[in-house]
mmCIF file of C-alpha atoms in Angstrom:
data_model
loop_
_atom_site.group_PDB
_atom_site.id
_atom_site.type_symbol
_atom_site.label_atom_id
_atom_site.label_comp_id
_atom_site.label_asym_id
_atom_site.label_seq_id
_atom_site.Cartn_x
_atom_site.Cartn_y
_atom_site.Cartn_z
ATOM 1 C CA MET A 1 -6.560 1.018 7.943
ATOM 2 C CA THR A 2 -5.527 -1.889 10.256
ATOM 3 C CA ASP A 3 -3.241 -4.199 10.496
ATOM 4 C CA ARG A 4 -5.456 -7.182 9.348
ATOM 5 C CA LEU A 5 -4.927 -7.768 6.298
ATOM 6 C CA VAL A 6 -3.865 -10.985 4.749
ATOM 7 C CA TYR A 7 -2.277 -11.835 1.243
ATOM 8 C CA ASN A 8 -3.522 -14.666 -0.526
ATOM 9 C CA GLY A 9 -1.952 -13.910 -3.965
ATOM 10 C CA THR A 10 -3.257 -12.343 -7.220
ATOM 11 C CA SER A 11 -4.760 -14.017 -10.233
ATOM 12 C CA ASP A 12 -1.729 -12.901 -12.543
ATOM 13 C CA TYR A 13 0.366 -14.114 -9.828
ATOM 14 C CA ILE A 14 0.929 -17.337 -7.936
ATOM 15 C CA VAL A 15 2.185 -17.811 -5.136
ATOM 16 C CA SER A 16 3.585 -20.426 -3.072
ATOM 17 C CA PRO A 17 1.447 -21.293 0.501
ATOM 18 C CA GLU A 18 5.275 -20.587 2.503
ATOM 19 C CA LEU A 19 5.802 -17.295 0.117
ATOM 20 C CA ARG A 20 1.974 -16.130 1.299
ATOM 21 C CA ASP A 21 2.608 -17.239 5.039
ATOM 22 C CA SER A 22 6.000 -15.033 4.823
ATOM 23 C CA VAL A 23 3.766 -12.173 3.403
ATOM 24 C CA ASN A 24 1.031 -12.099 6.195
ATOM 25 C CA ILE A 25 3.515 -12.737 9.002
ATOM 26 C CA SER A 26 5.483 -9.332 8.234
ATOM 27 C CA VAL A 27 3.151 -7.653 8.127
ATOM 28 C CA THR A 28 1.701 -8.710 11.799
ATOM 29 C CA LEU A 29 5.239 -8.298 13.198
ATOM 30 C CA LYS A 30 5.751 -4.934 11.537
ATOM 31 C CA ARG A 31 9.016 -6.144 9.849
ATOM 32 C CA PRO A 32 10.595 -5.852 6.302
ATOM 33 C CA LEU A 33 10.185 -8.842 4.583
ATOM 34 C CA LEU A 34 13.733 -9.968 2.983
ATOM 35 C CA ILE A 35 12.474 -12.011 -0.561
ATOM 36 C CA LYS A 36 15.864 -13.926 -2.052
ATOM 37 C CA GLY A 37 15.798 -15.622 -5.351
ATOM 38 C CA GLU A 38 17.661 -16.129 -8.551
ATOM 39 C CA PRO A 39 16.515 -14.004 -11.040
ATOM 40 C CA GLY A 40 13.212 -14.668 -12.133
ATOM 41 C CA THR A 41 11.423 -16.108 -9.253
ATOM 42 C CA GLY A 42 9.135 -12.873 -9.303
ATOM 43 C CA LYS A 43 10.779 -11.181 -6.550
ATOM 44 C CA THR A 44 9.922 -7.471 -8.101
ATOM 45 C CA VAL A 45 6.752 -9.071 -9.048
ATOM 46 C CA LEU A 46 5.527 -9.838 -5.609
ATOM 47 C CA ALA A 47 5.146 -6.263 -3.920
ATOM 48 C CA GLU A 48 3.127 -5.117 -6.971
ATOM 49 C CA SER A 49 0.600 -8.411 -6.405
ATOM 50 C CA ILE A 50 1.048 -6.930 -2.778
ATOM 51 C CA ALA A 51 -0.049 -4.389 -2.932
ATOM 52 C CA LEU A 52 -2.908 -5.310 -5.891
ATOM 53 C CA SER A 53 -4.536 -7.700 -3.771
ATOM 54 C CA LEU A 54 -4.750 -5.486 -0.776
ATOM 55 C CA GLY A 55 -5.382 -2.674 -2.486
ATOM 56 C CA LEU A 56 -2.573 -0.040 -1.293
ATOM 57 C CA LYS A 57 -0.075 1.911 -3.679
ATOM 58 C CA LEU A 58 3.019 0.480 -3.614
ATOM 59 C CA ILE A 59 6.623 2.673 -3.921
ATOM 60 C CA ILE A 60 9.582 1.573 -5.866
ATOM 61 C CA TRP A 61 12.638 2.532 -4.892
ATOM 62 C CA ASN A 62 15.659 0.956 -7.568
ATOM 63 C CA ILE A 63 18.515 1.079 -6.126
ATOM 64 C CA LYS A 64 21.864 0.760 -7.583
ATOM 65 C CA SER A 65 25.405 0.937 -6.973
ATOM 66 C CA THR A 66 25.649 4.672 -6.190
ATOM 67 C CA THR A 67 22.334 5.116 -3.815
ATOM 68 C CA LYS A 68 22.916 6.436 -0.634
ATOM 69 C CA ALA A 69 20.651 5.734 2.397
ATOM 70 C CA GLN A 70 20.470 9.488 2.327
ATOM 71 C CA GLU A 71 18.855 9.702 -0.683
ATOM 72 C CA GLY A 72 15.891 7.630 0.758
ATOM 73 C CA LEU A 73 15.142 10.630 3.017
ATOM 74 C CA TYR A 74 15.123 13.541 1.166
ATOM 75 C CA VAL A 75 16.978 15.749 -0.635
ATOM 76 C CA TYR A 76 18.465 19.063 0.116
ATOM 77 C CA ASP A 77 18.417 21.467 -2.803
ATOM 78 C CA THR A 78 21.494 23.613 -2.395
ATOM 79 C CA VAL A 79 21.558 24.313 -5.767
ATOM 80 C CA GLN A 80 17.992 25.408 -6.924
ATOM 81 C CA ARG A 81 18.352 27.733 -3.468
ATOM 82 C CA LEU A 82 21.255 29.222 -4.642
ATOM 83 C CA TYR A 83 19.636 29.636 -7.983
ATOM 84 C CA ASP A 84 17.068 31.615 -6.644
ATOM 85 C CA SER A 85 18.466 33.480 -4.528
ATOM 86 C CA GLN A 86 20.931 34.547 -7.046
ATOM 87 C CA PHE A 87 18.234 35.032 -10.115
ATOM 88 C CA GLY A 88 15.082 33.908 -8.760
ATOM 89 C CA ASP A 89 11.944 36.220 -7.396
ATOM 90 C CA HIS A 90 11.593 33.212 -4.124
ATOM 91 C CA ASP A 91 11.924 33.749 -0.907
ATOM 92 C CA VAL A 92 14.840 31.209 0.146
ATOM 93 C CA SER A 93 14.647 31.858 3.240
ATOM 94 C CA ASP A 94 11.809 29.665 3.635
ATOM 95 C CA ILE A 95 13.847 25.980 3.230
ATOM 96 C CA LYS A 96 11.085 23.513 3.495
ATOM 97 C CA GLN A 97 10.367 24.377 -0.858
ATOM 98 C CA TYR A 98 13.783 22.320 -1.694
ATOM 99 C CA ILE A 99 12.741 20.146 0.842
ATOM 100 C CA LYS A 100 12.099 16.810 -1.746
ATOM 101 C CA LEU A 101 11.547 13.593 0.246
ATOM 102 C CA GLY A 102 12.788 10.249 -1.316
ATOM 103 C CA LYS A 103 10.832 7.235 -1.506
ATOM 104 C CA LEU A 104 11.018 6.253 2.477
ATOM 105 C CA GLY A 105 9.582 9.476 2.915
ATOM 106 C CA GLU A 106 7.547 10.028 0.680
ATOM 107 C CA ALA A 107 5.415 6.342 2.234
ATOM 108 C CA PHE A 108 6.119 7.651 5.975
ATOM 109 C CA ALA A 109 4.436 11.072 4.646
ATOM 110 C CA SER A 110 1.732 9.011 2.350
ATOM 111 C CA GLU A 111 -1.527 9.696 4.222
ATOM 112 C CA ASP A 112 -2.610 5.838 3.400
ATOM 113 C CA ARG A 113 -0.778 2.319 4.152
ATOM 114 C CA VAL A 114 1.657 1.885 0.841
ATOM 115 C CA VAL A 115 3.527 -1.545 0.081
ATOM 116 C CA LEU A 116 7.146 -0.021 -0.328
ATOM 117 C CA LEU A 117 9.529 -1.678 -2.354
ATOM 118 C CA ILE A 118 13.513 -2.005 -1.693
ATOM 119 C CA ASP A 119 14.826 -3.183 -5.548
ATOM 120 C CA GLU A 120 18.387 -5.244 -5.605
ATOM 121 C CA ILE A 121 18.965 -3.835 -1.459
ATOM 122 C CA ASP A 122 22.479 -5.829 -2.525
ATOM 123 C CA LYS A 123 23.055 -3.692 -5.237
ATOM 124 C CA ALA A 124 24.125 -0.959 -3.090
ATOM 125 C CA ASP A 125 27.645 -0.460 -0.806
ATOM 126 C CA LEU A 126 27.870 -2.459 2.850
ATOM 127 C CA GLU A 127 26.959 0.222 4.709
ATOM 128 C CA PHE A 128 23.547 0.963 2.868
ATOM 129 C CA PRO A 129 21.420 -1.553 4.758
ATOM 130 C CA ASN A 130 23.076 -0.092 8.432
ATOM 131 C CA ASP A 131 22.032 3.162 7.255
ATOM 132 C CA LEU A 132 18.308 2.065 7.121
ATOM 133 C CA LEU A 133 17.756 0.817 10.475
ATOM 134 C CA TRP A 134 16.514 3.345 12.723
ATOM 135 C CA GLU A 135 14.577 5.042 9.793
ATOM 136 C CA LEU A 136 12.824 1.556 9.434
ATOM 137 C CA ASP A 137 12.840 0.214 13.471
ATOM 138 C CA VAL A 138 11.076 3.940 14.644
ATOM 139 C CA MET A 139 9.419 4.562 11.083
ATOM 140 C CA ASN A 140 10.635 8.286 11.724
ATOM 141 C CA PHE A 141 13.551 10.468 10.593
ATOM 142 C CA TYR A 142 14.525 13.926 11.415
ATOM 143 C CA ILE A 143 15.217 16.686 9.237
ATOM 144 C CA PRO A 144 17.915 19.341 10.337
ATOM 145 C CA GLU A 145 17.390 21.858 7.975
ATOM 146 C CA THR A 146 13.589 22.559 8.707
ATOM 147 C CA ARG A 147 14.271 21.017 11.856
ATOM 148 C CA GLU A 148 11.362 18.819 11.487
ATOM 149 C CA THR A 149 10.933 15.030 12.201
ATOM 150 C CA VAL A 150 8.910 12.994 9.232
ATOM 151 C CA THR A 151 7.027 10.402 10.678
ATOM 152 C CA ALA A 152 5.247 7.724 9.316
ATOM 153 C CA LYS A 153 1.494 8.398 9.318
ATOM 154 C CA ASN A 154 0.670 4.758 8.082
ATOM 155 C CA ARG A 155 3.553 2.057 8.590
ATOM 156 C CA PRO A 156 3.909 1.056 5.164
ATOM 157 C CA ILE A 157 4.856 -2.759 4.250
ATOM 158 C CA VAL A 158 8.072 -3.180 3.228
ATOM 159 C CA ILE A 159 9.687 -5.383 0.941
ATOM 160 C CA ILE A 160 13.205 -5.953 0.122
ATOM 161 C CA THR A 161 14.420 -8.026 -2.397
ATOM 162 C CA SER A 162 17.941 -9.008 -2.960
ATOM 163 C CA ASN A 163 20.268 -10.831 -5.792
ATOM 164 C CA ALA A 164 22.211 -12.321 -3.527
ATOM 165 C CA GLU A 165 25.626 -10.518 -4.820
ATOM 166 C CA LYS A 166 26.264 -9.415 -1.569
ATOM 167 C CA GLU A 167 25.882 -10.643 2.005
ATOM 168 C CA LEU A 168 24.031 -8.166 3.880
ATOM 169 C CA PRO A 169 24.560 -6.967 7.256
ATOM 170 C CA ASP A 170 23.823 -9.636 10.351
ATOM 171 C CA ALA A 171 21.714 -6.203 12.715
ATOM 172 C CA PHE A 172 20.047 -5.678 9.428
ATOM 173 C CA LEU A 173 18.990 -9.304 8.663
ATOM 174 C CA ARG A 174 17.958 -9.458 12.335
ATOM 175 C CA ARG A 175 14.679 -7.120 11.694
ATOM 176 C CA CYS A 176 13.482 -8.392 8.326
ATOM 177 C CA ILE A 177 11.390 -11.729 8.310
ATOM 178 C CA PHE A 178 13.313 -14.020 4.925
ATOM 179 C CA HIS A 179 11.904 -15.773 1.944
ATOM 180 C CA TYR A 180 13.878 -17.528 -0.075
ATOM 181 C CA ILE A 181 11.666 -18.322 -3.329
ATOM 182 C CA ASP A 182 13.044 -21.485 -4.987
ATOM 183 C CA PHE A 183 12.506 -21.737 -8.980
ATOM 184 C CA PRO A 184 9.343 -23.083 -10.203
ATOM 185 C CA ASP A 185 9.116 -26.426 -10.546
ATOM 186 C CA GLU A 186 7.168 -28.116 -13.756
ATOM 187 C CA LYS A 187 3.720 -28.433 -11.890
ATOM 188 C CA MET A 188 3.737 -24.986 -10.740
ATOM 189 C CA MET A 189 5.189 -22.842 -13.974
ATOM 190 C CA ASP A 190 2.862 -25.213 -15.677
ATOM 191 C CA ASP A 191 0.530 -22.688 -13.292
ATOM 192 C CA ILE A 192 2.028 -19.725 -14.270
ATOM 193 C CA VAL A 193 2.063 -20.172 -18.064
ATOM 194 C CA ARG A 194 -1.476 -20.452 -18.194
ATOM 195 C CA VAL A 195 -2.183 -17.633 -16.498
ATOM 196 C CA HIS A 196 -0.658 -15.402 -18.597
ATOM 197 C CA TYR A 197 -0.938 -17.697 -22.009
ATOM 198 C CA PRO A 198 -4.549 -19.828 -21.167
ATOM 199 C CA ASP A 199 -4.851 -20.295 -25.222
ATOM 200 C CA THR A 200 -1.788 -22.869 -25.323
ATOM 201 C CA THR A 201 -1.840 -26.310 -26.082
ATOM 202 C CA ASP A 202 -0.885 -28.964 -23.627
ATOM 203 C CA LYS A 203 1.589 -30.702 -26.260
ATOM 204 C CA LEU A 204 2.993 -27.362 -26.730
ATOM 205 C CA LEU A 205 2.986 -26.562 -23.415
ATOM 206 C CA ALA A 206 4.402 -30.083 -22.424
ATOM 207 C CA GLU A 207 6.931 -30.457 -24.495
ATOM 208 C CA ALA A 208 8.148 -26.443 -24.069
ATOM 209 C CA LEU A 209 8.654 -27.460 -20.323
ATOM 210 C CA LYS A 210 10.543 -31.052 -20.646
ATOM 211 C CA ALA A 211 12.735 -29.053 -22.766
ATOM 212 C CA PHE A 212 12.838 -25.950 -20.222
ATOM 213 C CA TYR A 213 13.914 -27.724 -16.954
ATOM 214 C CA ARG A 214 16.864 -29.704 -19.320
ATOM 215 C CA LEU A 215 18.105 -27.129 -20.727
ATOM 216 C CA ARG A 216 18.567 -25.248 -17.229
ATOM 217 C CA ALA A 217 20.081 -28.469 -15.750
ATOM 218 C CA VAL A 218 22.957 -28.348 -18.414
ATOM 219 C CA SER A 219 26.668 -27.615 -16.372
ATOM 220 C CA GLY A 220 28.183 -25.276 -17.745
ATOM 221 C CA LEU A 221 25.754 -21.978 -17.911
ATOM 222 C CA GLN A 222 26.519 -18.902 -17.086
ATOM 223 C CA LYS A 223 22.830 -17.182 -17.055
ATOM 224 C CA LYS A 224 20.481 -20.648 -16.531
ATOM 225 C CA PRO A 225 16.930 -18.817 -18.589
ATOM 226 C CA SER A 226 14.014 -17.988 -16.172
ATOM 227 C CA THR A 227 10.549 -17.586 -16.002
ATOM 228 C CA GLY A 228 10.446 -14.762 -18.441
ATOM 229 C CA GLU A 229 12.896 -16.283 -20.709
ATOM 230 C CA LEU A 230 10.467 -19.116 -20.586
ATOM 231 C CA LEU A 231 7.506 -17.053 -21.370
ATOM 232 C CA ASP A 232 8.577 -15.583 -24.292
ATOM 233 C CA TRP A 233 10.153 -18.407 -25.469
ATOM 234 C CA ILE A 234 6.308 -20.170 -24.928
ATOM 235 C CA MET A 235 4.647 -16.973 -27.784
ATOM 236 C CA ALA A 236 7.658 -17.236 -29.990
ATOM 237 C CA LEU A 237 6.487 -21.016 -30.095
ATOM 238 C CA THR A 238 3.101 -20.009 -30.526
ATOM 239 C CA GLU A 239 3.848 -17.328 -33.173
ATOM 240 C CA GLY A 240 5.842 -19.618 -34.910
ATOM 241 C CA GLY A 241 3.751 -22.225 -35.653
ATOM 242 C CA VAL A 242 6.544 -25.156 -34.190
ATOM 243 C CA ASP A 243 5.910 -28.620 -34.012
ATOM 244 C CA PRO A 244 5.782 -29.874 -30.662
ATOM 245 C CA ASP A 245 7.056 -32.283 -31.574
ATOM 246 C CA LYS A 246 10.295 -30.851 -32.622
ATOM 247 C CA ILE A 247 10.805 -28.885 -29.641
ATOM 248 C CA ALA A 248 12.867 -31.059 -27.230
ATOM 249 C CA GLU A 249 15.057 -32.066 -30.608
ATOM 250 C CA LYS A 250 15.739 -28.431 -32.011
ATOM 251 C CA ILE A 251 15.229 -25.813 -29.387
ATOM 252 C CA PRO A 252 13.748 -23.222 -32.096
ATOM 253 C CA PHE A 253 14.542 -20.029 -31.223
ATOM 254 C CA LEU A 254 17.421 -20.741 -28.628
ATOM 255 C CA GLY A 255 18.245 -16.703 -28.470
ATOM 256 C CA VAL A 256 14.971 -16.363 -26.670
ATOM 257 C CA LEU A 257 16.121 -18.277 -23.554
ATOM 258 C CA LEU A 258 19.623 -18.104 -23.524
ATOM 259 C CA LYS A 259 21.309 -14.277 -23.407
ATOM 260 C CA LYS A 260 25.542 -14.837 -23.086
ATOM 261 C CA ASN A 261 27.428 -15.909 -25.849
ATOM 262 C CA GLN A 262 28.893 -18.702 -23.916
ATOM 263 C CA ASP A 263 25.745 -20.146 -23.001
ATOM 264 C CA PHE A 264 24.308 -20.280 -26.682
ATOM 265 C CA ASP A 265 27.668 -21.389 -27.843
ATOM 266 C CA LEU A 266 27.588 -24.262 -26.076
ATOM 267 C CA MET A 267 23.812 -25.351 -26.554
ATOM 268 C CA GLN A 268 24.821 -25.031 -30.610
ATOM 269 C CA LYS A 269 27.131 -27.475 -30.137
ATOM 270 C CA ARG A 270 24.936 -29.624 -28.431
ATOM 271 C CA LEU A 271 22.456 -29.795 -30.692
ATOM 272 C CA ASN A 272 24.379 -29.849 -33.779
ATOM 273 C CA SER A 273 26.207 -32.828 -32.200
ATOM 274 C CA ARG A 274 23.137 -34.400 -31.040
ATOM 275 C CA GLU A 275 21.889 -33.875 -34.469
ATOM 276 C CA ASN A 276 25.332 -35.657 -36.117
ATOM 277 C CA ASP A 277 24.219 -38.234 -33.510
ATOM 278 C CA ILE A 278 20.976 -39.054 -35.393
ATOM 279 C CA LEU A 279 22.004 -39.393 -38.737
ATOM 280 C CA SER A 280 25.247 -41.776 -37.654
ATOM 281 C CA ARG A 281 22.628 -43.607 -36.474
ATOM 282 C CA THR A 282 19.843 -43.512 -39.331
ATOM 283 C CA ARG A 283 22.551 -44.304 -41.756
ATOM 284 C CA ASN A 284 23.662 -47.098 -39.878
ATOM 285 C CA ALA A 285 20.421 -48.435 -39.636
ATOM 286 C CA TRP A 286 20.258 -48.372 -43.833
#
């Protein structure tokens, strides 16, 4: 497989021209693509879309606060070797059988080109990105226990996501193509919803989107609702048979959109205050 791969999005992932170009540039320049953006903007799903579009296998390395770069290369199972030496009938002199490749090592060893997703790299400690610099540059690493070098048979397409919880080292950033995914505007969000729920009525979707973006604009929210919450909310409104004209006024199923107590309480007070104002104006009119 050659590097002349062109990504144009997939039927279930709406990609902006800028993001599409960033993906294709990173493939051409053989650089990792670092994706940032607020939660719910499709950073992780992008890697799935790229793999599906290009017909490649997807390998996912989920990063946690305790993850070390070494784990992505390989793990030497000394405990199993000790156990086998005492109780098993294995030939423990063959150390290779106790070497297990990590996700990065698996991507290097693959006979076919793959898409490697390093998801939420900013969750790890500050040294983690720097510890990967050499391997991502030269696409190989050395296993001293077996005196072997694992070299990428086909350079993987590397997608790295970050929620900007920590600043990444400059040396690491210099080696990446960078793209920030803006939160979709109403027009793009309309397209996204219709991909997932094509039977949604125009009236319900229009009213839901207006209420959704007004809610996101409320000051003081600790966690703004994201695309995932909107899709769940559209389904709830549809299944609940909600009158579209009542959506903006009541915001039914508010707990589908807001997930923090403070945010929920804040909006409940605003909605109750609005309802009281409406009742007051109605009484005055009479």
